[in-house]
């Protein structure tokens, strides 16, 4: 994909995102150089150009540094419990299918404590967009190992280095049933913005992983410099490979990062399937569930 | 407000307490149920799963009880009345989300059909060992309401009441059945919809401008809205101000948590419900709830035939507990007898209220069956003897 082919005008002044934020809550809690704020900027731009009725957009987070995202967005926003954003979002979406439901949370939140919910939400193909900020670490609690920490990286609970195999998240999402899967980094703001916008427009379980620096805990402990150094690393070591086989996009410690849109397919959503199934079963007696 | 006739299956039926609970939920306007199968509660969701597709309801079997207990909260913010259903092990998994519902003031209903515990315990046999967990199971302080039906009819009636109280106080309400009440089949009368009183959600009707999601009315209950109405609400389990924004200070904690506790404590007279039988002038009062309140009756009647002045106080709300009434009774009662299918839970409340003024005797039973009424009778008679001495 060339930059020209993208329909996002990045020349607009960045403060246009202010109308999407709860400015009265600024300053935010994130550290200088943290990548989470960059991704929120991408998200706000994606919303701005998505054409969505913002009244109907709800954002749901779990707990963590990324979990604080919900609280800064001027949307109906739900900051739930650690790991449980997805089942909350499932209830919200199924209660009112007119809502566009976005889950925005951390790697630990969505794939460690929330891993079971992740695989089931993807399997059911509940219509929602999941934005996962992967900083390879538990930020909020002080830099403990996560299911995404690369082998060899250290964390506060793996002081000698991590030896557990990490998740390859795009592969996990695809195998569980996600209809849209992309990975970008906080360096790739235009691509990430476009991916979020595509994901928001997709019907079904769409998943965007964004790698983001956590300079305070992950970079410092692993002697990777500050947030800027990590951004440079992403610039120099990312390879765009759209449609790459997700099996091949696993990450290693400071190794090559495959980014791109890996999956984009159509499949009936949970509610499509339910309505079609019951319509066949009950005939005229059944009126399609609309919430 | 009257019930929506669409869901109400008016008539007289022979159904068990679990099915009656499902019918009560439907009559109350519940249209979202999330659950995970567990004996002896599964019949509730089975009935819901059968009934919902044709009345516009949404039932989803989630991946576990943690998911179920928060999916219902998402559904409530999406505009539904919602409930989840479980038994001991699942109830334990739901504790964090009872706290979330209390903190975010999300009206919803949790049903626990109690079995023998701890752990996997006695999956198919009765217990009443979750009563303190119902009160204190989630960390931190919060007010809670828990109801204890003792028959399928009451399972129907109190499920409706549970939904109504949840809306009235913006709170999770716990319906504490036990395996016996859940599985016993009796006549249940479902009244026509126009005879069923429903408490509607307390939706904000004022202007959007200046609306505060956690600014309480004089009864300490704030108004509700739902997602998609353009209020841009923020709902968090963190300590928050009236806007719903996190505030990490002791004064903010005091203001919010004090209100969460007070909204039940100061409204408790209106919430508390119990039944009394011959307590005026009684020497001995049995305090019981759920199935045990029925097992106690032959024991009470036998003792009365033998001249003992025995009263019976049956808890309908276990929480809040009728502390004032127990204190009053302790003025003339010489002994309270508290049979429960546990080793002493609600009896601690009786002891607390009596504060040493009179005797309190427990009739404990570990679970797996109901009491033999003879054991309750023997305890009544032994109290009587002590007193005569
Ligand atoms: C049930 C429960 N267990 C543990 C915690 C503590 N906790 C809060 S955030 C977090 C990890 C967050 O990591 P991640 O999801 O990667 O988010 P990040 O802070 O890195 O953005 C943990 C373990 C909690 N809040 N709740
Ligand atoms: S600890 Fe890491 S993830 Fe959390 S705000 Fe700081 S830099 Fe960001
Ligand atoms: Mg993280």
XYZ file of C-alpha atoms and ligand atoms in Angstrom:
715
model
C 0.000 0.000 0.000
C 1.361 3.434 -0.865
C 0.818 6.380 1.367
C -0.964 8.234 -1.457
C -3.555 5.507 -1.711
C -4.773 6.154 1.792
C -7.802 8.330 2.189
C -6.703 10.043 5.354
C -5.575 13.610 5.241
C -2.822 13.830 7.807
C -2.135 17.467 6.957
C -4.940 18.583 9.227
C -3.833 20.115 12.497
C -3.503 17.449 15.158
C -5.665 19.321 17.615
C -8.739 18.280 15.635
C -8.701 15.203 17.846
C -9.507 17.375 20.831
C -13.201 17.155 20.124
C -12.942 13.389 20.615
C -11.203 13.676 23.968
C -12.330 14.591 27.430
C -9.990 17.572 27.536
C -11.108 18.357 31.078
C -9.296 15.187 32.127
C -5.942 16.278 30.711
C -3.110 15.850 31.468
C -3.361 12.092 31.027
C -1.495 9.621 33.209
C 0.847 8.202 30.571
C 4.623 8.659 30.844
C 6.577 10.846 28.422
C 7.470 8.748 25.385
C 4.718 6.212 26.013
C 3.213 4.889 22.799
C -0.357 4.590 24.067
C -1.171 8.276 23.491
C 0.053 8.017 19.904
C -2.383 5.198 19.262
C -5.220 7.224 20.794
C -4.397 9.960 18.314
C -4.691 7.389 15.527
C -7.982 6.178 16.938
C -9.395 9.693 17.141
C -8.390 10.390 13.537
C -9.932 7.109 12.472
C -13.171 8.050 14.231
C -13.115 11.475 12.656
C -12.986 10.087 9.140
C -15.042 6.966 9.757
C -18.396 8.594 9.202
C -19.701 6.840 12.310
C -22.367 8.507 14.427
C -20.286 9.106 17.547
C -23.381 8.947 19.716
C -23.535 5.287 18.830
C -19.885 4.477 19.478
C -19.028 2.920 22.836
C -15.530 2.197 24.031
C -14.746 -0.501 26.577
C -11.403 -0.997 28.327
C -10.057 -3.385 30.897
C -7.450 -2.419 33.479
C -3.897 -1.273 32.764
C -2.150 1.757 31.303
C -3.968 1.030 28.051
C -7.114 0.392 30.033
C -7.198 4.095 30.830
C -7.913 4.914 27.194
C -11.688 4.601 27.594
C -11.691 7.323 30.217
C -10.085 9.901 27.945
C -12.445 9.514 25.011
C -15.557 11.623 24.717
C -17.753 8.630 23.945
C -19.857 6.362 26.097
C -16.893 4.799 27.828
C -16.605 1.845 30.154
C -13.555 1.053 32.264
C -14.389 -2.440 33.454
C -12.322 -5.047 35.339
C -8.961 -6.573 34.490
C -9.366 -8.884 31.513
C -13.107 -8.570 31.155
C -13.623 -5.817 28.614
C -14.608 -8.370 25.974
C -17.487 -10.048 27.805
C -18.754 -6.605 28.891
C -18.569 -5.499 25.264
C -20.358 -8.675 24.180
C -23.246 -7.877 26.514
C -23.346 -4.252 25.399
C -23.350 -5.085 21.697
C -25.921 -7.853 21.970
C -28.171 -5.648 24.094
C -28.104 -2.883 21.510
C -26.862 -3.993 18.081
C -27.088 -0.387 16.836
C -23.993 0.455 18.844
C -20.493 0.330 17.404
C -18.515 -1.279 20.181
C -14.764 -0.829 20.453
C -12.574 -2.664 22.938
C -9.292 -0.894 23.636
C -6.937 -2.603 26.046
C -3.503 -3.976 26.820
C -1.743 -7.180 25.848
C -1.845 -8.579 29.368
C -5.447 -7.596 29.883
C -6.753 -9.092 26.657
C -4.600 -12.175 26.310
C -3.480 -13.252 29.797
C -6.304 -12.799 32.283
C -8.702 -12.134 29.405
C -7.359 -14.793 27.051
C -10.344 -17.063 27.431
C -12.715 -14.242 26.579
C -10.564 -13.270 23.602
C -10.760 -16.667 21.939
C -14.491 -16.932 22.540
C -15.364 -13.429 21.366
C -13.413 -14.106 18.159
C -15.018 -17.534 17.767
C -18.524 -16.101 18.105
C -17.640 -13.322 15.667
C -19.443 -10.765 17.785
C -19.446 -7.533 15.775
C -16.843 -5.387 17.549
C -13.440 -3.824 16.992
C -10.609 -4.819 19.300
C -7.562 -2.568 19.520
C -4.784 -4.225 21.490
C -1.781 -2.190 22.555
C 1.155 -4.559 22.831
C 3.997 -3.108 24.867
C 5.325 -6.607 25.698
C 4.813 -5.991 29.395
C 2.386 -5.275 32.222
C 2.830 -1.520 32.375
C 0.386 -0.458 35.061
C 1.670 -2.841 37.699
C 5.351 -2.106 37.174
C 6.737 -4.149 34.307
C 5.958 -7.805 34.951
C 6.223 -10.486 32.286
C 3.255 -10.827 29.908
C 2.161 -13.588 27.510
C 3.639 -11.327 24.820
C 7.071 -10.782 26.364
C 9.653 -12.061 23.848
C 12.034 -14.829 24.870
C 15.144 -13.246 26.314
C 13.536 -9.970 27.370
C 13.586 -9.245 31.059
C 10.698 -8.125 33.195
C 10.385 -7.527 36.912
C 9.120 -11.072 37.452
C 11.606 -12.582 34.992
C 14.735 -10.796 36.219
C 16.978 -13.304 34.423
C 14.984 -13.076 31.203
C 11.816 -14.654 29.904
C 11.970 -18.235 28.622
C 8.234 -18.753 27.984
C 7.029 -18.828 24.393
C 4.985 -15.663 23.703
C 1.727 -15.499 21.776
C 1.704 -14.649 18.112
C -1.429 -12.530 18.414
C -2.473 -12.149 14.760
C -2.230 -15.927 14.391
C -4.256 -16.424 17.570
C -6.939 -13.967 16.419
C -7.186 -15.471 12.951
C -7.370 -19.040 14.155
C -10.130 -18.156 16.587
C -12.252 -16.583 13.875
C -11.440 -12.872 13.535
C -12.576 -11.441 10.179
C -10.054 -8.609 10.143
C -6.518 -8.839 11.539
C -3.803 -6.210 11.222
C -0.604 -5.298 13.037
C 1.134 -1.940 13.051
C 3.369 -0.070 15.429
C 3.116 3.333 17.069
C 5.607 4.497 14.434
C 3.168 3.676 11.622
C 0.580 6.292 12.525
C -1.000 6.551 9.090
C -1.225 2.834 8.589
C -2.491 2.272 12.091
C -5.122 4.978 11.606
C -6.225 3.416 8.333
C -6.308 -0.033 9.904
C -8.464 1.186 12.787
C -10.792 2.877 10.346
C -11.062 -0.294 8.264
C -11.639 -2.328 11.369
C -14.382 0.060 12.520
C -16.126 -0.334 9.180
C -15.857 -4.111 9.213
C -18.780 -6.228 10.392
C -17.606 -8.921 12.760
C -14.722 -9.385 15.146
C -11.954 -7.095 13.865
C -8.583 -7.047 15.546
C -5.780 -4.481 15.346
C -2.554 -5.089 17.268
C -0.399 -2.015 17.712
C 3.106 -2.383 19.117
C 3.869 0.578 21.342
C 6.891 1.566 23.376
C 6.767 1.459 27.146
C 9.948 3.413 27.786
C 9.505 3.526 31.539
C 9.455 -0.187 32.140
C 10.104 -2.324 29.090
C 12.675 -0.231 27.241
C 14.589 0.896 30.292
C 14.844 -2.528 31.860
C 15.935 -4.024 28.564
C 18.379 -1.194 27.806
C 16.577 -0.211 24.638
C 16.803 3.508 25.178
C 13.837 5.855 25.407
C 10.539 6.044 23.541
C 12.160 7.679 20.552
C 14.785 4.920 20.284
C 12.024 2.349 20.259
C 10.214 4.283 17.499
C 13.442 4.298 15.476
C 13.719 0.596 16.032
C 10.211 0.112 14.645
C 11.049 2.324 11.670
C 14.195 0.385 10.848
C 13.042 -3.135 11.592
C 9.467 -3.321 10.390
C 8.579 -4.978 7.157
C 5.180 -4.383 5.574
C 3.772 -7.685 4.381
C 0.070 -7.424 3.676
C -1.682 -10.788 3.512
C 1.246 -12.489 5.214
C 0.405 -15.914 6.615
C -0.228 -15.117 10.279
C 1.661 -18.266 11.256
C 4.811 -16.491 10.144
C 4.416 -13.183 11.965
C 5.508 -14.187 15.470
C 7.814 -11.729 17.240
C 11.230 -12.197 18.776
C 13.270 -9.967 21.061
C 14.301 -6.944 18.967
C 13.888 -9.058 15.840
C 12.153 -8.163 12.617
C 8.550 -6.943 12.958
C 6.143 -8.016 10.244
C 3.347 -5.460 9.939
C 0.377 -5.161 7.631
C -3.168 -6.245 7.082
C -3.145 -10.007 7.345
C -6.803 -11.006 7.279
C -9.834 -9.300 5.733
C -12.732 -11.622 5.047
C -16.500 -11.755 5.407
C -18.427 -14.076 7.637
C -21.848 -13.889 9.287
C -21.674 -12.230 12.688
C -23.062 -13.747 15.859
C -26.367 -11.955 15.374
C -26.524 -12.729 11.638
C -26.123 -16.408 12.436
C -28.616 -16.347 15.267
C -31.281 -14.549 13.272
C -30.831 -16.752 10.195
C -30.905 -19.902 12.292
C -34.004 -19.040 14.263
C -35.816 -17.661 11.205
C -35.396 -21.060 9.614
C -36.362 -22.879 12.769
C -39.425 -20.849 13.752
C -40.536 -19.312 10.443
C -42.973 -16.428 10.801
C -43.187 -16.846 14.550
C -39.688 -15.414 14.852
C -38.969 -11.733 14.510
C -35.285 -10.998 13.950
C -33.555 -9.871 17.128
C -32.782 -6.192 16.957
C -32.030 -5.542 20.609
C -45.605 0.363 35.605
C -47.240 -2.934 34.610
C -45.441 -5.946 33.141
C -45.093 -6.371 29.376
C -47.799 -8.934 28.524
C -45.595 -10.388 25.789
C -43.458 -12.309 28.238
C -45.997 -13.187 30.886
C -47.276 -16.753 30.761
C -50.302 -16.175 32.974
C -51.932 -19.220 34.554
C -51.361 -21.882 37.187
C -48.524 -24.354 36.648
C -46.715 -27.156 38.385
C -43.111 -26.103 37.982
C -39.964 -26.153 40.072
C -38.327 -23.169 41.748
C -35.724 -22.805 39.003
C -38.344 -22.627 36.266
C -40.411 -20.278 38.392
C -37.368 -18.033 38.709
C -37.042 -17.962 34.913
C -40.708 -17.024 34.570
C -40.317 -14.357 37.240
C -37.404 -12.840 35.347
C -39.368 -12.788 32.105
C -42.366 -11.224 33.842
C -40.061 -8.624 35.403
C -38.959 -7.556 31.938
C -35.574 -9.276 31.882
C -34.517 -9.689 28.253
C -30.836 -10.496 28.627
C -29.492 -13.529 30.443
C -25.901 -14.747 30.391
C -24.948 -17.904 32.209
C -22.689 -20.879 32.473
C -24.219 -24.277 33.322
C -23.962 -25.445 36.914
C -26.111 -27.754 38.978
C -28.556 -27.078 40.605
C -29.192 -23.786 38.786
C -29.091 -24.857 35.142
C -32.840 -25.298 34.776
C -33.222 -21.541 35.089
C -31.146 -20.817 31.984
C -32.551 -23.825 30.146
C -36.029 -22.384 30.521
C -34.787 -18.943 29.509
C -33.025 -20.399 26.457
C -36.258 -22.033 25.388
C -38.496 -19.035 26.031
C -36.340 -16.124 24.887
C -36.119 -16.470 21.086
C -39.842 -15.958 20.624
C -40.213 -13.052 23.024
C -37.293 -10.970 21.776
C -34.868 -11.909 24.541
C -31.149 -12.602 24.272
C -29.704 -15.596 26.065
C -26.024 -16.319 25.705
C -24.092 -19.142 27.304
C -20.772 -17.502 28.073
C -17.372 -19.162 28.468
C -17.476 -18.958 32.253
C -19.172 -17.231 35.167
C -16.710 -14.354 35.175
C -17.794 -13.536 31.638
C -21.491 -14.064 32.424
C -21.395 -11.756 35.412
C -19.995 -8.864 33.387
C -21.811 -9.540 30.100
C -25.028 -8.761 31.973
C -23.571 -5.415 33.037
C -22.701 -4.542 29.451
C -26.275 -5.451 28.577
C -27.679 -3.203 31.298
C -25.716 -0.233 29.948
C -27.052 -1.246 26.550
C -30.561 -0.768 27.950
C -31.678 -4.258 28.990
C -32.808 -5.711 32.269
C -30.381 -8.543 32.806
C -29.537 -11.433 35.078
C -27.086 -14.262 35.535
C -27.633 -17.549 37.306
C -25.227 -19.858 39.086
C -24.375 -21.994 42.120
C -21.498 -22.011 44.647
C -18.360 -22.432 42.496
C -19.712 -20.026 39.885
C -20.866 -17.608 42.577
C -17.289 -17.518 43.858
C -16.096 -16.602 40.359
C -18.619 -13.774 40.144
C -17.516 -11.917 43.232
C -15.358 -9.301 41.502
C -18.275 -8.375 39.298
C -20.757 -8.059 42.137
C -18.350 -5.393 43.385
C -18.193 -3.809 39.932
C -21.988 -3.634 39.750
C -22.115 -2.144 43.244
C -19.412 0.422 42.430
C -20.813 1.415 39.039
C -24.402 1.233 40.329
C -25.458 -1.123 37.579
C -28.904 -2.573 38.285
C -28.861 -6.332 37.682
C -29.797 -9.641 39.284
C -27.540 -12.516 40.357
C -29.244 -15.821 41.179
C -27.380 -18.344 43.351
C -29.051 -21.739 43.758
C -27.028 -22.887 46.736
C -25.538 -26.375 46.988
C -23.233 -27.974 49.539
C -19.737 -26.438 49.659
C -16.908 -25.565 49.963
C -15.370 -26.118 46.532
C -17.211 -28.588 44.287
C -18.833 -29.938 47.436
C -22.207 -31.525 46.843
C -23.311 -30.438 43.362
C -26.777 -31.964 43.480
C -27.596 -31.495 47.150
C -28.709 -28.486 49.183
C -26.706 -26.025 51.220
C -27.137 -22.517 52.596
C -23.467 -21.789 52.971
C -23.234 -18.767 50.645
C -25.126 -16.340 52.835
C -22.135 -14.458 54.214
C -20.490 -14.568 50.802
C -23.604 -12.856 49.480
C -23.073 -10.053 51.973
C -19.316 -9.717 51.981
C -18.037 -11.705 49.010
C -16.564 -8.893 46.955
C -13.708 -6.861 48.387
C -14.353 -3.458 49.916
C -17.517 -1.976 51.378
C -20.844 -1.711 49.632
C -24.506 -2.204 50.401
C -26.289 -5.222 48.977
C -29.738 -6.794 48.859
C -30.253 -10.568 49.045
C -33.621 -12.336 48.962
C -34.436 -15.889 50.104
C -37.492 -17.591 48.616
C -38.801 -20.742 50.287
C -41.084 -22.081 47.540
C -41.408 -22.074 43.751
C -44.185 -19.479 44.059
C -41.892 -17.247 46.050
C -39.083 -17.916 43.627
C -41.336 -16.381 40.965
C -42.485 -13.497 43.153
C -39.082 -12.635 44.590
C -37.366 -12.741 41.203
C -39.714 -9.943 40.158
C -39.005 -8.175 43.406
C -35.258 -8.592 42.867
C -35.484 -6.831 39.504
C -37.640 -4.089 40.995
C -35.249 -3.470 43.871
C -32.286 -3.477 41.483
C -33.889 -0.646 39.516
C -35.108 1.211 42.581
C -31.645 1.358 44.132
C -29.338 0.960 41.097
C -27.738 -2.041 42.725
C -27.023 -5.718 42.080
C -29.643 -7.830 43.851
C -28.900 -11.411 44.827
C -31.585 -14.071 44.797
C -30.446 -16.837 47.145
C -32.276 -20.060 46.374
C -31.147 -23.432 47.620
C -31.166 -26.749 45.792
C -34.431 -27.810 47.442
C -36.353 -24.688 46.529
C -34.786 -24.774 43.061
C -35.784 -28.351 42.390
C -39.072 -28.743 44.256
C -42.187 -28.714 42.103
C -45.281 -26.968 43.390
C -48.179 -24.957 42.115
C -47.086 -21.562 40.855
C -49.603 -18.933 39.876
C -48.386 -16.464 37.297
C -50.757 -13.499 37.409
C -51.804 -11.658 34.272
C -49.386 -8.927 33.211
C -51.691 -6.120 34.314
C -51.453 -7.380 37.893
C -47.650 -7.432 37.977
C -46.039 -4.243 39.213
C -42.706 -3.434 37.562
C -40.232 -0.763 38.622
C -38.964 0.939 35.479
C -35.338 1.994 35.141
C -34.788 5.424 36.640
C -33.819 7.053 33.370
C -32.800 10.691 33.489
C -35.479 12.855 31.988
C -33.906 16.271 32.479
C -31.657 18.188 30.089
C -28.392 16.689 28.830
C -26.534 19.824 29.753
C -24.982 19.449 33.180
C -26.182 15.862 33.609
C -24.169 13.901 36.180
C -24.402 10.106 36.112
C -23.415 9.693 39.752
C -25.195 12.645 41.324
C -27.655 11.070 43.693
C -31.271 11.995 44.284
C -32.295 12.612 47.912
C -32.748 8.853 48.375
C -29.042 8.523 47.488
C -29.748 6.828 44.165
C -28.452 8.506 40.994
C -30.343 8.442 37.674
C -29.522 6.037 34.834
C -28.947 6.502 31.134
C -27.919 4.033 28.482
C -25.184 3.899 25.891
C -26.087 5.478 22.580
C -28.229 8.278 24.017
C -25.533 10.911 23.548
C -24.579 11.466 27.181
C -20.939 10.373 26.710
C -21.017 8.688 30.087
C -17.920 7.366 31.779
C -18.398 4.329 33.967
C -15.459 3.003 35.970
C -14.818 0.654 38.848
C -12.258 3.153 40.123
C -13.349 5.524 42.855
C -15.046 8.351 40.974
C -16.781 11.696 41.307
C -20.312 12.607 40.258
C -19.228 12.815 36.617
C -17.907 9.263 36.863
C -14.300 10.443 36.525
C -11.634 8.680 38.590
C -10.480 10.535 41.697
C -7.813 8.787 43.748
C -8.271 10.491 47.103
C -9.588 9.630 50.531
C -12.325 12.319 50.434
C -13.618 11.018 47.083
C -13.607 7.497 48.489
C -15.480 8.641 51.585
C -18.091 10.457 49.563
C -18.749 7.628 47.107
C -18.424 4.524 49.254
C -20.311 6.086 52.140
C -23.199 6.672 49.738
C -23.009 3.109 48.352
C -23.341 1.799 51.898
C -25.922 4.383 53.008
C -28.204 3.943 50.045
C -29.099 0.517 51.425
C -28.568 1.210 55.128
C -30.766 4.315 55.206
C -33.429 2.777 52.975
C -33.384 -0.534 54.819
C -36.780 -0.080 56.488
C -38.344 0.086 53.044
C -36.343 -2.876 51.755
C -36.469 -5.344 54.636
C -39.133 -8.013 54.462
C -39.835 -10.930 56.786
C -42.779 -12.996 57.984
C -43.674 -13.490 61.604
C -45.814 -16.146 63.167
C -46.780 -15.974 66.876
C -43.744 -13.942 67.862
C -45.781 -11.708 70.180
C -45.390 -13.173 73.625
C -43.090 -15.964 72.420
C -40.372 -17.322 74.714
C -38.466 -18.855 71.883
C -38.193 -17.519 68.341
C -36.953 -19.543 65.419
C -35.159 -17.419 62.817
C -34.975 -19.192 59.482
C -34.948 -18.702 55.727
C -35.228 -20.644 52.477
C -36.030 -24.333 52.656
C -35.096 -24.470 56.346
C -38.043 -22.213 57.156
C -40.341 -24.982 55.951
C -38.447 -27.804 57.619
C -38.705 -25.905 60.911
C -42.513 -25.799 60.838
C -43.217 -29.379 62.039
C -40.672 -28.861 64.823
C -42.351 -25.610 65.872
C -45.806 -27.170 65.770
C -44.729 -30.155 67.843
C -43.175 -27.892 70.467
C -46.311 -25.740 70.570
C -48.464 -28.818 71.085
C -46.331 -29.523 74.115
C -46.932 -26.071 75.504
C -43.828 -24.186 74.407
C -44.442 -20.597 73.341
C -42.567 -20.655 70.057
C -42.592 -17.916 67.454
C -41.176 -17.998 63.954
C -39.459 -15.203 62.077
C -38.704 -16.027 58.470
C -36.236 -13.852 56.608
C -37.218 -12.813 53.114
C -34.450 -10.269 52.840
C -31.391 -11.839 54.401
C -29.603 -8.601 53.469
C -30.293 -6.045 54.676
C -30.936 -7.985 57.871
C -33.951 -7.052 60.076
C -31.702 -5.941 62.915
C -34.251 -3.622 64.495
C -36.909 -6.320 64.726
C -34.514 -8.851 66.244
C -33.453 -6.250 68.804
C -37.096 -5.577 69.699
C -37.844 -9.271 70.067
C -34.800 -9.764 72.255
C -36.632 -7.651 74.848
C -39.048 -10.467 75.658
C -37.664 -13.571 73.969
C -35.472 -15.790 76.105
C -33.863 -17.730 73.270
C -33.472 -17.469 69.514
C -32.965 -20.726 67.630
C -31.376 -20.442 64.200
C -31.383 -23.545 62.020
C -29.359 -23.177 58.798
C -27.718 -25.541 56.344
C -24.263 -24.253 57.261
C -22.170 -24.113 60.418
C -23.465 -20.726 61.490
C -23.797 -17.737 59.178
C -27.004 -15.728 59.597
C -26.962 -16.724 63.276
C -24.050 -14.338 63.657
C -26.348 -11.488 62.681
C -28.870 -12.599 65.287
C -26.087 -12.742 67.887
C -24.858 -9.308 66.848
C -28.321 -7.770 67.242
C -29.092 -9.537 70.502
C -25.709 -8.422 71.865
C -25.769 -10.886 74.753
C -29.235 -9.892 76.029
C -30.664 -13.364 75.436
C -29.481 -16.769 74.357
C -28.943 -17.595 70.708
C -28.719 -21.255 69.697
C -27.681 -22.548 66.340
C -28.870 -25.755 64.732
C -26.098 -26.381 62.264
C -26.131 -28.769 59.352
C -23.257 -29.154 56.940
C -25.399 -29.662 53.836
C -26.398 -32.561 51.633
C -29.909 -32.716 53.008
C -32.299 -30.577 54.952
C -32.443 -30.783 58.761
C -34.300 -33.527 60.440
C -37.089 -31.483 62.117
C -36.422 -33.531 65.257
C -33.086 -31.755 65.668
C -34.770 -28.366 65.545
C -37.475 -29.612 67.904
C -34.868 -30.945 70.328
C -33.083 -27.598 70.362
C -36.340 -25.737 71.026
C -37.157 -28.059 73.902
C -33.676 -27.823 75.394
C -33.942 -24.006 75.374
C -37.287 -24.267 77.091
C -35.843 -26.538 79.796
C -32.917 -24.245 80.525
C -35.370 -21.432 80.940
C -37.597 -23.315 83.340
C -34.610 -24.230 85.469
C -8.079 -9.283 38.938
C -6.910 -8.382 38.846
N -5.663 -8.916 38.878
C -4.597 -8.099 38.804
C -4.757 -6.764 38.659
C -3.536 -5.877 38.587
N -3.268 -5.389 37.226
C -3.697 -4.188 36.828
S -3.242 -3.806 35.277
C -2.409 -5.280 35.132
C -1.628 -5.618 33.913
C -1.860 -4.706 32.770
O -1.065 -5.094 31.688
P -1.530 -4.798 30.221
O -2.893 -5.291 30.000
O -0.488 -5.293 29.300
O -1.670 -3.208 30.198
P -0.555 -2.072 30.141
O -0.517 -1.490 31.508
O 0.739 -2.699 29.752
O -1.080 -1.132 29.121
C -2.518 -6.029 36.296
C -1.889 -7.347 36.474
C -6.066 -6.256 38.630
N -6.323 -4.947 38.504
N -7.112 -7.085 38.711
S 4.367 2.506 32.362
Fe 4.806 2.162 30.221
S 2.817 1.698 29.306
Fe 2.436 2.670 31.270
S 2.218 4.841 30.818
Fe 4.347 4.510 31.358
S 5.346 4.146 29.437
Fe 3.175 3.902 29.061
Mg 0.991 -4.252 28.307
